[in-house]
mmCIF file of C-alpha atoms and ligand atoms in Angstrom:
data_model
loop_
_atom_site.group_PDB
_atom_site.id
_atom_site.type_symbol
_atom_site.label_atom_id
_atom_site.label_comp_id
_atom_site.label_asym_id
_atom_site.label_seq_id
_atom_site.Cartn_x
_atom_site.Cartn_y
_atom_site.Cartn_z
ATOM 1 C CA MET A 4 111.566 91.598 132.168
ATOM 2 C CA ASN A 5 112.851 92.570 128.743
ATOM 3 C CA GLN A 6 113.050 96.423 128.582
ATOM 4 C CA ILE A 7 114.754 96.656 125.194
ATOM 5 C CA LEU A 8 112.698 98.868 122.928
ATOM 6 C CA ILE A 9 111.791 98.701 119.263
ATOM 7 C CA ASP A 10 109.817 100.782 116.617
ATOM 8 C CA LEU A 11 107.826 99.089 113.897
ATOM 9 C CA HIS A 12 106.287 102.089 112.138
ATOM 10 C CA ALA A 13 108.433 104.818 110.688
ATOM 11 C CA HIS A 14 108.381 106.943 107.668
ATOM 12 C CA THR A 15 111.315 108.550 105.573
ATOM 13 C CA ASN A 16 111.670 111.000 102.803
ATOM 14 C CA ALA A 17 110.937 108.162 100.438
ATOM 15 C CA SER A 18 107.249 109.017 101.189
ATOM 16 C CA ASP A 19 106.147 111.878 103.481
ATOM 17 C CA GLY A 20 108.755 111.775 106.299
ATOM 18 C CA SER A 21 111.354 114.500 106.425
ATOM 19 C CA ASP A 22 114.490 112.403 107.309
ATOM 20 C CA SER A 23 116.407 110.326 104.831
ATOM 21 C CA PRO A 24 116.261 106.438 105.440
ATOM 22 C CA ALA A 25 119.863 106.462 106.712
ATOM 23 C CA GLU A 26 119.046 109.356 109.079
ATOM 24 C CA VAL A 27 115.956 107.485 110.511
ATOM 25 C CA VAL A 28 118.116 104.287 111.026
ATOM 26 C CA ARG A 29 120.931 106.257 112.669
ATOM 27 C CA LYS A 30 118.580 107.950 115.019
ATOM 28 C CA ALA A 31 117.068 104.735 116.007
ATOM 29 C CA ALA A 32 120.490 103.218 116.622
ATOM 30 C CA THR A 33 121.470 106.278 118.809
ATOM 31 C CA LEU A 34 118.241 105.636 120.867
ATOM 32 C CA HIS A 35 119.470 102.077 121.362
ATOM 33 C CA LEU A 36 116.341 100.655 119.691
ATOM 34 C CA SER A 37 117.049 97.002 118.864
ATOM 35 C CA ALA A 38 114.785 96.861 115.923
ATOM 36 C CA LEU A 39 113.216 99.451 113.297
ATOM 37 C CA ALA A 40 110.698 98.933 110.579
ATOM 38 C CA ILE A 41 110.723 101.358 107.759
ATOM 39 C CA THR A 42 107.062 101.477 106.659
ATOM 40 C CA ASP A 43 106.744 104.141 103.916
ATOM 41 C CA HIS A 44 103.377 104.842 102.124
ATOM 42 C CA ASP A 45 103.253 103.244 98.810
ATOM 43 C CA THR A 46 106.913 102.702 98.177
ATOM 44 C CA LEU A 47 109.829 100.402 99.168
ATOM 45 C CA GLY A 48 112.179 103.172 97.704
ATOM 46 C CA GLY A 49 113.824 103.873 101.186
ATOM 47 C CA LEU A 50 114.566 100.305 102.064
ATOM 48 C CA ALA A 51 117.899 99.710 100.416
ATOM 49 C CA GLU A 52 119.439 102.845 101.908
ATOM 50 C CA ALA A 53 117.972 101.908 105.305
ATOM 51 C CA GLU A 54 119.325 98.363 105.065
ATOM 52 C CA ALA A 55 122.786 99.504 103.978
ATOM 53 C CA GLU A 56 122.898 101.928 106.943
ATOM 54 C CA ALA A 57 121.691 99.359 109.490
ATOM 55 C CA ALA A 58 124.181 96.783 108.346
ATOM 56 C CA GLY A 59 126.896 98.771 109.937
ATOM 57 C CA LEU A 60 125.096 99.407 113.180
ATOM 58 C CA ASP A 61 123.748 97.369 116.081
ATOM 59 C CA ILE A 62 120.125 97.484 114.962
ATOM 60 C CA GLU A 63 117.754 95.030 113.135
ATOM 61 C CA LEU A 64 116.087 96.527 110.118
ATOM 62 C CA VAL A 65 112.498 95.259 109.241
ATOM 63 C CA ARG A 66 111.549 95.766 105.615
ATOM 64 C CA GLY A 67 108.005 97.222 105.825
ATOM 65 C CA CYS A 68 105.377 99.410 104.031
ATOM 66 C CA GLU A 69 102.100 101.032 104.730
ATOM 67 C CA ILE A 70 99.115 100.827 102.432
ATOM 68 C CA SER A 71 95.904 102.996 102.781
ATOM 69 C CA THR A 72 92.686 101.353 102.164
ATOM 70 C CA ARG A 73 89.106 102.387 101.759
ATOM 71 C CA SER A 74 86.564 102.614 104.696
ATOM 72 C CA PRO A 75 83.268 104.241 105.390
ATOM 73 C CA TYR A 76 85.056 105.984 108.207
ATOM 74 C CA ASN A 77 88.709 107.317 108.158
ATOM 75 C CA GLU A 78 90.985 105.169 105.983
ATOM 76 C CA ALA A 79 92.061 101.819 107.240
ATOM 77 C CA HIS A 80 95.992 101.521 106.985
ATOM 78 C CA LEU A 81 97.702 98.107 106.719
ATOM 79 C CA LEU A 82 101.369 97.642 107.554
ATOM 80 C CA GLY A 83 103.468 94.829 105.793
ATOM 81 C CA LEU A 84 106.491 93.697 107.718
ATOM 82 C CA TRP A 85 109.245 91.477 106.587
ATOM 83 C CA LEU A 86 108.632 92.012 102.994
ATOM 84 C CA PRO A 87 110.588 89.595 100.833
ATOM 85 C CA ARG A 88 113.478 90.608 98.563
ATOM 86 C CA ASP A 89 112.528 87.882 95.937
ATOM 87 C CA PRO A 90 111.278 90.117 92.929
ATOM 88 C CA VAL A 91 108.775 87.393 91.786
ATOM 89 C CA ARG A 92 107.001 87.390 95.246
ATOM 90 C CA LEU A 93 107.308 91.127 95.525
ATOM 91 C CA ALA A 94 105.922 91.995 92.046
ATOM 92 C CA PRO A 95 102.237 92.155 92.900
ATOM 93 C CA VAL A 96 102.905 94.430 95.884
ATOM 94 C CA LEU A 97 105.259 96.678 93.686
ATOM 95 C CA ALA A 98 102.678 96.751 91.063
ATOM 96 C CA ALA A 99 99.836 97.798 93.520
ATOM 97 C CA MET A 100 102.162 100.536 94.971
ATOM 98 C CA ALA A 101 103.055 101.908 91.548
ATOM 99 C CA LEU A 102 99.313 102.165 90.773
ATOM 100 C CA ALA A 103 98.671 103.840 94.144
ATOM 101 C CA ARG A 104 101.506 106.327 93.367
ATOM 102 C CA GLN A 105 99.991 106.973 89.842
ATOM 103 C CA ARG A 106 96.620 107.687 91.531
ATOM 104 C CA ARG A 107 98.418 110.038 93.982
ATOM 105 C CA ALA A 108 100.005 111.849 91.139
ATOM 106 C CA ASP A 109 96.651 112.206 89.275
ATOM 107 C CA ARG A 110 95.095 113.488 92.549
ATOM 108 C CA ASN A 111 97.826 115.895 93.223
ATOM 109 C CA ARG A 112 97.347 117.475 89.896
ATOM 110 C CA GLU A 113 93.565 117.900 90.448
ATOM 111 C CA ILE A 114 94.309 119.458 94.104
ATOM 112 C CA VAL A 115 96.711 121.853 92.511
ATOM 113 C CA ASN A 116 94.117 122.840 89.890
ATOM 114 C CA LYS A 117 91.628 123.486 92.543
ATOM 115 C CA LEU A 118 94.096 125.582 94.455
ATOM 116 C CA ALA A 119 94.849 127.521 91.420
ATOM 117 C CA ALA A 120 91.123 128.116 90.802
ATOM 118 C CA LEU A 121 90.997 129.615 94.356
ATOM 119 C CA GLY A 122 93.622 131.997 93.099
ATOM 120 C CA LEU A 123 96.609 130.559 94.897
ATOM 121 C CA PRO A 124 100.022 130.545 93.074
ATOM 122 C CA VAL A 125 100.507 126.785 93.424
ATOM 123 C CA LYS A 126 102.175 124.774 90.603
ATOM 124 C CA TYR A 127 102.416 121.080 90.210
ATOM 125 C CA GLU A 128 106.109 121.342 89.524
ATOM 126 C CA ASP A 129 106.569 122.986 92.851
ATOM 127 C CA VAL A 130 104.852 120.112 94.665
ATOM 128 C CA LEU A 131 107.278 117.680 93.088
ATOM 129 C CA ALA A 132 110.071 119.942 94.076
ATOM 130 C CA VAL A 133 109.100 119.730 97.734
ATOM 131 C CA ALA A 134 108.991 115.916 97.653
ATOM 132 C CA GLU A 135 112.217 114.050 97.979
ATOM 133 C CA GLY A 136 111.030 110.565 97.153
ATOM 134 C CA GLU A 137 108.645 108.767 94.828
ATOM 135 C CA ALA A 138 105.445 108.715 96.953
ATOM 136 C CA VAL A 139 104.055 112.190 96.759
ATOM 137 C CA GLY A 140 100.893 113.062 98.743
ATOM 138 C CA ARG A 141 98.924 115.746 100.438
ATOM 139 C CA PRO A 142 101.633 116.370 103.099
ATOM 140 C CA HIS A 143 103.911 117.695 100.318
ATOM 141 C CA ILE A 144 101.165 120.131 99.116
ATOM 142 C CA ALA A 145 100.693 121.239 102.716
ATOM 143 C CA ALA A 146 104.528 121.829 103.036
ATOM 144 C CA LEU A 147 104.391 123.957 99.850
ATOM 145 C CA LEU A 148 101.462 125.943 101.028
ATOM 146 C CA CYS A 149 103.390 126.769 104.267
ATOM 147 C CA ARG A 150 106.585 127.549 102.373
ATOM 148 C CA LEU A 151 104.532 129.983 100.240
ATOM 149 C CA GLY A 152 103.105 131.558 103.400
ATOM 150 C CA ILE A 153 99.605 130.728 102.548
ATOM 151 C CA THR A 154 99.106 128.614 105.600
ATOM 152 C CA ALA A 155 100.867 128.869 108.847
ATOM 153 C CA SER A 156 101.043 124.983 109.455
ATOM 154 C CA PRO A 157 100.386 121.785 107.795
ATOM 155 C CA ARG A 158 97.346 121.345 110.041
ATOM 156 C CA GLU A 159 95.894 124.625 108.720
ATOM 157 C CA ALA A 160 96.570 123.396 105.192
ATOM 158 C CA PHE A 161 94.581 120.305 105.779
ATOM 159 C CA THR A 162 91.721 122.109 107.588
ATOM 160 C CA ARG A 163 91.341 124.867 105.036
ATOM 161 C CA PHE A 164 92.301 123.138 101.666
ATOM 162 C CA LEU A 165 93.529 119.469 101.634
ATOM 163 C CA GLY A 166 91.331 117.644 104.270
ATOM 164 C CA SER A 167 87.921 115.952 103.556
ATOM 165 C CA HIS A 168 86.278 119.253 104.346
ATOM 166 C CA GLY A 169 88.863 121.420 102.644
ATOM 167 C CA GLN A 170 88.182 123.758 99.743
ATOM 168 C CA ALA A 171 90.509 121.931 97.431
ATOM 169 C CA TYR A 172 89.736 118.250 98.554
ATOM 170 C CA VAL A 173 90.024 115.496 96.045
ATOM 171 C CA PRO A 174 89.277 111.824 97.049
ATOM 172 C CA ARG A 175 91.797 109.200 96.131
ATOM 173 C CA GLN A 176 90.764 105.669 94.685
ATOM 174 C CA LEU A 177 92.033 103.084 97.209
ATOM 175 C CA LEU A 178 92.169 99.392 97.488
ATOM 176 C CA GLU A 179 89.633 97.586 99.772
ATOM 177 C CA PRO A 180 91.358 96.342 103.102
ATOM 178 C CA ALA A 181 90.850 92.727 102.158
ATOM 179 C CA GLU A 182 92.782 93.350 98.754
ATOM 180 C CA ALA A 183 95.736 94.900 100.717
ATOM 181 C CA VAL A 184 95.756 91.993 103.185
ATOM 182 C CA ASP A 185 95.617 89.380 100.322
ATOM 183 C CA LEU A 186 98.609 91.057 98.479
ATOM 184 C CA LEU A 187 100.786 91.257 101.596
ATOM 185 C CA VAL A 188 99.904 87.796 102.854
ATOM 186 C CA ALA A 189 100.713 86.345 99.387
ATOM 187 C CA ALA A 190 104.094 88.069 99.421
ATOM 188 C CA GLY A 191 104.832 86.371 102.784
ATOM 189 C CA ALA A 192 104.587 89.568 104.931
ATOM 190 C CA THR A 193 103.404 89.838 108.513
ATOM 191 C CA VAL A 194 100.422 92.108 108.155
ATOM 192 C CA SER A 195 99.095 94.395 110.854
ATOM 193 C CA LEU A 196 96.160 96.757 110.918
ATOM 194 C CA ALA A 197 97.734 100.132 111.611
ATOM 195 C CA HIS A 198 96.466 102.400 114.374
ATOM 196 C CA PRO A 199 92.946 100.796 114.427
ATOM 197 C CA THR A 200 91.271 103.350 116.705
ATOM 198 C CA LEU A 201 92.254 106.099 114.171
ATOM 199 C CA ILE A 202 89.689 104.670 111.826
ATOM 200 C CA ARG A 203 87.220 106.093 114.176
ATOM 201 C CA CYS A 204 84.491 103.666 113.577
ATOM 202 C CA PRO A 205 82.034 102.245 116.097
ATOM 203 C CA PRO A 206 83.656 99.289 117.976
ATOM 204 C CA GLU A 207 81.186 96.748 116.419
ATOM 205 C CA ALA A 208 82.306 97.851 112.913
ATOM 206 C CA LEU A 209 85.930 97.556 113.929
ATOM 207 C CA ASP A 210 85.164 94.141 115.237
ATOM 208 C CA ARG A 211 83.690 93.031 111.895
ATOM 209 C CA LEU A 212 86.642 94.403 109.959
ATOM 210 C CA VAL A 213 89.158 92.671 112.186
ATOM 211 C CA ALA A 214 87.114 89.451 111.993
ATOM 212 C CA SER A 215 86.950 89.513 108.226
ATOM 213 C CA LEU A 216 90.638 90.466 107.762
ATOM 214 C CA ALA A 217 91.752 87.813 110.375
ATOM 215 C CA SER A 218 90.113 85.144 108.210
ATOM 216 C CA ARG A 219 92.242 86.371 105.246
ATOM 217 C CA GLY A 220 95.539 86.113 107.171
ATOM 218 C CA LEU A 221 95.876 89.452 108.993
ATOM 219 C CA THR A 222 98.646 88.644 111.534
ATOM 220 C CA ALA A 223 98.378 91.477 114.120
ATOM 221 C CA LEU A 224 96.915 94.776 115.362
ATOM 222 C CA GLU A 225 98.951 97.883 115.929
ATOM 223 C CA ALA A 226 97.935 98.174 119.662
ATOM 224 C CA TYR A 227 100.864 100.484 120.510
ATOM 225 C CA HIS A 228 100.885 103.825 118.585
ATOM 226 C CA SER A 229 101.702 107.546 119.194
ATOM 227 C CA GLU A 230 97.932 108.383 119.025
ATOM 228 C CA HIS A 231 96.581 105.575 121.109
ATOM 229 C CA SER A 232 95.442 106.183 124.686
ATOM 230 C CA ALA A 233 95.947 103.547 127.300
ATOM 231 C CA GLN A 234 92.291 102.803 126.732
ATOM 232 C CA ASP A 235 92.803 102.328 122.996
ATOM 233 C CA VAL A 236 95.745 100.025 123.652
ATOM 234 C CA ARG A 237 93.540 97.907 126.014
ATOM 235 C CA PHE A 238 90.769 97.828 123.454
ATOM 236 C CA CYS A 239 93.191 96.617 120.759
ATOM 237 C CA VAL A 240 94.891 94.083 122.920
ATOM 238 C CA GLU A 241 91.464 92.525 123.758
ATOM 239 C CA LEU A 242 90.313 92.617 120.101
ATOM 240 C CA ALA A 243 93.577 90.938 119.115
ATOM 241 C CA ASP A 244 93.148 88.290 121.732
ATOM 242 C CA LYS A 245 89.516 87.599 120.538
ATOM 243 C CA TYR A 246 90.624 86.918 117.067
ATOM 244 C CA GLY A 247 93.914 85.165 117.876
ATOM 245 C CA LEU A 248 96.025 87.930 116.490
ATOM 246 C CA LEU A 249 99.504 89.207 117.618
ATOM 247 C CA LEU A 250 100.387 92.919 118.455
ATOM 248 C CA THR A 251 102.641 95.349 116.778
ATOM 249 C CA GLY A 252 103.701 98.914 117.836
ATOM 250 C CA GLY A 253 105.534 101.960 116.387
ATOM 251 C CA SER A 254 105.642 105.652 116.606
ATOM 252 C CA ASP A 255 104.607 106.417 113.074
ATOM 253 C CA TYR A 256 107.458 108.773 113.021
ATOM 254 C CA HIS A 257 107.504 111.330 110.184
ATOM 255 C CA GLY A 258 110.331 113.570 111.414
ATOM 256 C CA LEU A 259 109.432 117.335 111.024
ATOM 257 C CA ALA A 260 106.410 116.420 109.065
ATOM 258 C CA LYS A 261 104.780 115.359 112.328
ATOM 259 C CA PRO A 262 106.306 117.535 115.067
ATOM 260 C CA GLY A 263 105.725 116.019 118.486
ATOM 261 C CA VAL A 264 106.145 112.429 117.430
ATOM 262 C CA ALA A 265 109.504 111.050 118.327
ATOM 263 C CA LEU A 266 111.171 107.864 116.922
ATOM 264 C CA GLY A 267 110.593 105.002 119.509
ATOM 265 C CA ARG A 268 108.810 107.300 122.036
ATOM 266 C CA GLY A 269 105.940 108.735 120.143
ATOM 267 C CA LYS A 270 104.495 111.614 122.137
ATOM 268 C CA GLY A 271 106.499 110.572 125.219
ATOM 269 C CA GLY A 272 104.729 107.580 126.615
ATOM 270 C CA LEU A 273 105.195 104.955 123.855
ATOM 271 C CA ARG A 274 107.234 101.888 124.813
ATOM 272 C CA VAL A 275 107.206 98.973 122.421
ATOM 273 C CA THR A 276 109.365 96.205 123.836
ATOM 274 C CA LYS A 277 111.316 93.566 122.002
ATOM 275 C CA HIS A 278 108.699 90.985 123.311
ATOM 276 C CA VAL A 279 106.436 92.194 120.520
ATOM 277 C CA LEU A 280 109.185 91.604 117.907
ATOM 278 C CA ASP A 281 110.070 88.180 119.412
ATOM 279 C CA ALA A 282 106.333 87.061 119.174
ATOM 280 C CA LEU A 283 106.011 88.237 115.640
ATOM 281 C CA LYS A 284 109.283 86.411 114.624
ATOM 282 C CA GLU A 285 108.335 83.147 116.454
ATOM 283 C CA ALA A 286 105.052 83.152 114.502
ATOM 284 C CA ARG A 287 106.929 83.659 111.232
ATOM 285 C CA VAL A 288 109.177 80.777 112.048
ATOM 286 C CA LYS A 289 106.233 78.575 112.908
ATOM 287 C CA ALA A 290 104.644 79.528 109.472
ATOM 288 C CA GLY A 291 107.873 78.755 107.712
ATOM 289 C CA LEU A 292 108.498 82.311 106.777
ATOM 290 C CA ALA A 293 111.952 84.165 106.868
ATOM 291 C CA CYS A 294 112.792 86.906 109.311
ATOM 292 C CA GLU A 295 115.562 88.571 107.288
ATOM 293 C CA GLY A 296 113.536 89.537 104.290
ATOM 294 C CA GLU A 297 114.938 86.756 102.161
ATOM 295 C CA GLY A 298 111.640 84.855 101.984
HETATM 296 P P1 AMP B 13 97.713 111.267 101.516
HETATM 297 O O1 AMP B 13 98.538 109.985 101.709
HETATM 298 O O2 AMP B 13 98.184 112.018 100.376
HETATM 299 O O3 AMP B 13 96.286 111.041 101.301
HETATM 300 O O4 AMP B 13 97.934 112.125 102.847
HETATM 301 C C1 AMP B 13 97.569 111.518 104.110
HETATM 302 C C2 AMP B 13 98.629 112.017 105.001
HETATM 303 O O5 AMP B 13 98.461 113.372 105.329
HETATM 304 C C3 AMP B 13 98.448 111.340 106.406
HETATM 305 O O6 AMP B 13 99.261 110.114 106.414
HETATM 306 C C4 AMP B 13 98.971 112.232 107.385
HETATM 307 O O7 AMP B 13 100.337 112.128 107.719
HETATM 308 C C5 AMP B 13 98.770 113.562 106.782
HETATM 309 N N1 AMP B 13 97.510 114.177 107.388
HETATM 310 C C6 AMP B 13 96.341 113.904 107.247
HETATM 311 N N2 AMP B 13 95.559 114.765 107.938
HETATM 312 C C7 AMP B 13 96.252 115.706 108.436
HETATM 313 C C8 AMP B 13 96.165 116.955 109.203
HETATM 314 N N3 AMP B 13 94.838 117.331 109.572
HETATM 315 N N4 AMP B 13 97.168 117.687 109.476
HETATM 316 C C9 AMP B 13 98.457 117.334 109.145
HETATM 317 N N5 AMP B 13 98.701 116.224 108.434
HETATM 318 C C10 AMP B 13 97.701 115.391 107.986
HETATM 319 ZN ZN1 ZN B 14 102.642 109.467 106.302
HETATM 320 FE FE1 FE B 15 98.820 105.372 108.906
HETATM 321 FE FE1 FE B 16 102.223 105.686 109.000
#
């Protein structure tokens, strides 16, 4: 049996992770992972550094991203894997990400205004100073609130201020899941519905969502994830099977921004084997898609 491990879901400081892209790649290589996907929110800004670092190490780097989409429940997140390098094929994805970042920026300003109205000494410039990359979001505001001693943890910052029941909550305009799938499929990416059970919707609603996305070219479900129980994994595997989808898996590593989630290992029990990668690549080859990001 193939026991070689991989991780197809990791964030860097290009979005809301704490490690630089090169650091994440080095950590993955040290753990002897054979493949790593960098999947930052709304930016491909970390990929060049990650690829350059991986080139000198014994690890396969998969060019990825994560896009948040609208849902009546929790957000539905879509992972794009093996994004092309070709600027023409990539252009619509980059444009959608740029718009999403602009909407994040607008929302961040509104959140800061709400925090200021609550009497808190939070300035928009200070949020930007916390962020190291171009995709700036609520986790950076949470980090600032902690740095200012207003909250003791990011979790408390979300509960009291930033989460959907928080005092400074501002919703964000998002794509429909189908729009994100269409964008990523048109770019030639492998598309996986991230952490499906974290959408926290009734099983019938998840079934309907997966059925409709499968009909548009969704490739896989992220059955293996740090927050998935053994029962969640089984549920996802069965759902994938029902709609002829493949599986992906990853830790959703964020470094210090998500303490307790380790690269490759998640909360300790995560094991995503190279079989998962091989099946995804086999499907890409069959579909005439490149596996090195040249497509
Ligand atoms: P945003 O992308 O700006 O809407 O922020 C969403 C991100 O915030 C998620 O990807 C999580 O990493 C983080 N997040 C959401 N809820 C919480 C929470 N309760 N505690 C800590 N981090 C959270
Ligand atoms: Zn994140
Ligand atoms: Fe996610
Ligand atoms: Fe993620």
